[in-house]
Amino acid sequence: MNLKRFFGGLLTILGIVGLIYTAVIFAGTSGGTRDIKSLIIYGILGIVFFMSGISLVRTTKDES
């Protein structure tokens, strides 16, 4: 089992969870400053984790 692929998959899943959580906050927001800050923070972290996970999975060679 390739550790880099496993870590890439884990990062991808964390990114998806972060983006889903951002969508849930967005759906229940009233427009307050605290809501906007949390939307930005969780959204950026979700995108970064998702993109880095996908990139790590794609660039890692499969050595079986």
C-alpha positions as CSV (number, residue, x, y, z in Angstrom):
1,M,0.0,0.0,0.0
2,N,1.4,3.3,-1.0
3,L,1.4,5.8,1.9
4,K,1.3,8.9,-0.4
5,R,-1.8,7.6,-2.1
6,F,-3.5,7.0,1.2
7,F,-2.6,10.5,2.5
8,G,-3.8,12.0,-0.8
9,G,-7.1,10.2,-0.4
10,L,-7.4,11.3,3.2
11,L,-6.8,14.9,2.2
12,T,-9.4,14.6,-0.6
13,I,-12.0,13.3,1.9
14,L,-11.2,16.1,4.4
15,G,-11.5,18.7,1.6
16,I,-14.9,17.3,0.6
17,V,-16.1,17.4,4.2
18,G,-14.9,21.0,4.5
19,L,-16.7,22.0,1.4
20,I,-19.9,20.3,2.5
21,Y,-19.6,22.0,5.9
22,T,-19.2,25.3,4.1
23,A,-22.4,24.7,2.1
24,V,-24.3,23.8,5.3
25,I,-23.1,27.1,7.0
26,F,-24.0,29.0,3.8
27,A,-27.5,27.5,3.8
28,G,-28.2,28.5,7.4
29,T,-26.5,31.9,7.5
30,S,-28.2,35.1,8.3
31,G,-25.4,37.3,6.9
32,G,-23.5,38.2,10.0
33,T,-19.8,39.0,10.1
34,R,-19.0,35.8,12.0
35,D,-20.9,33.7,9.4
36,I,-19.0,35.3,6.5
37,K,-15.6,34.7,8.2
38,S,-16.4,31.1,8.9
39,L,-17.6,30.6,5.3
40,I,-14.3,32.0,3.9
41,I,-12.1,30.0,6.3
42,Y,-13.8,26.6,5.8
43,G,-14.2,27.2,2.1
44,I,-10.6,28.0,1.5
45,L,-9.4,25.1,3.7
46,G,-11.7,22.7,1.9
47,I,-10.5,23.8,-1.5
48,V,-6.9,23.6,-0.5
49,F,-7.2,20.1,1.0
50,F,-9.3,18.9,-1.9
51,M,-6.9,20.2,-4.6
52,S,-3.8,19.0,-2.8
53,G,-5.3,15.6,-2.2
54,I,-6.3,15.2,-5.8
55,S,-2.9,16.4,-7.0
56,L,-1.1,13.9,-4.7
57,V,-3.2,11.0,-5.9
58,R,-2.7,11.9,-9.6
59,T,1.0,12.4,-9.4
60,T,1.9,9.4,-7.3
61,K,3.0,6.3,-9.4
62,D,1.2,3.1,-8.6
63,E,3.9,0.5,-7.6
64,S,2.4,-2.9,-7.1
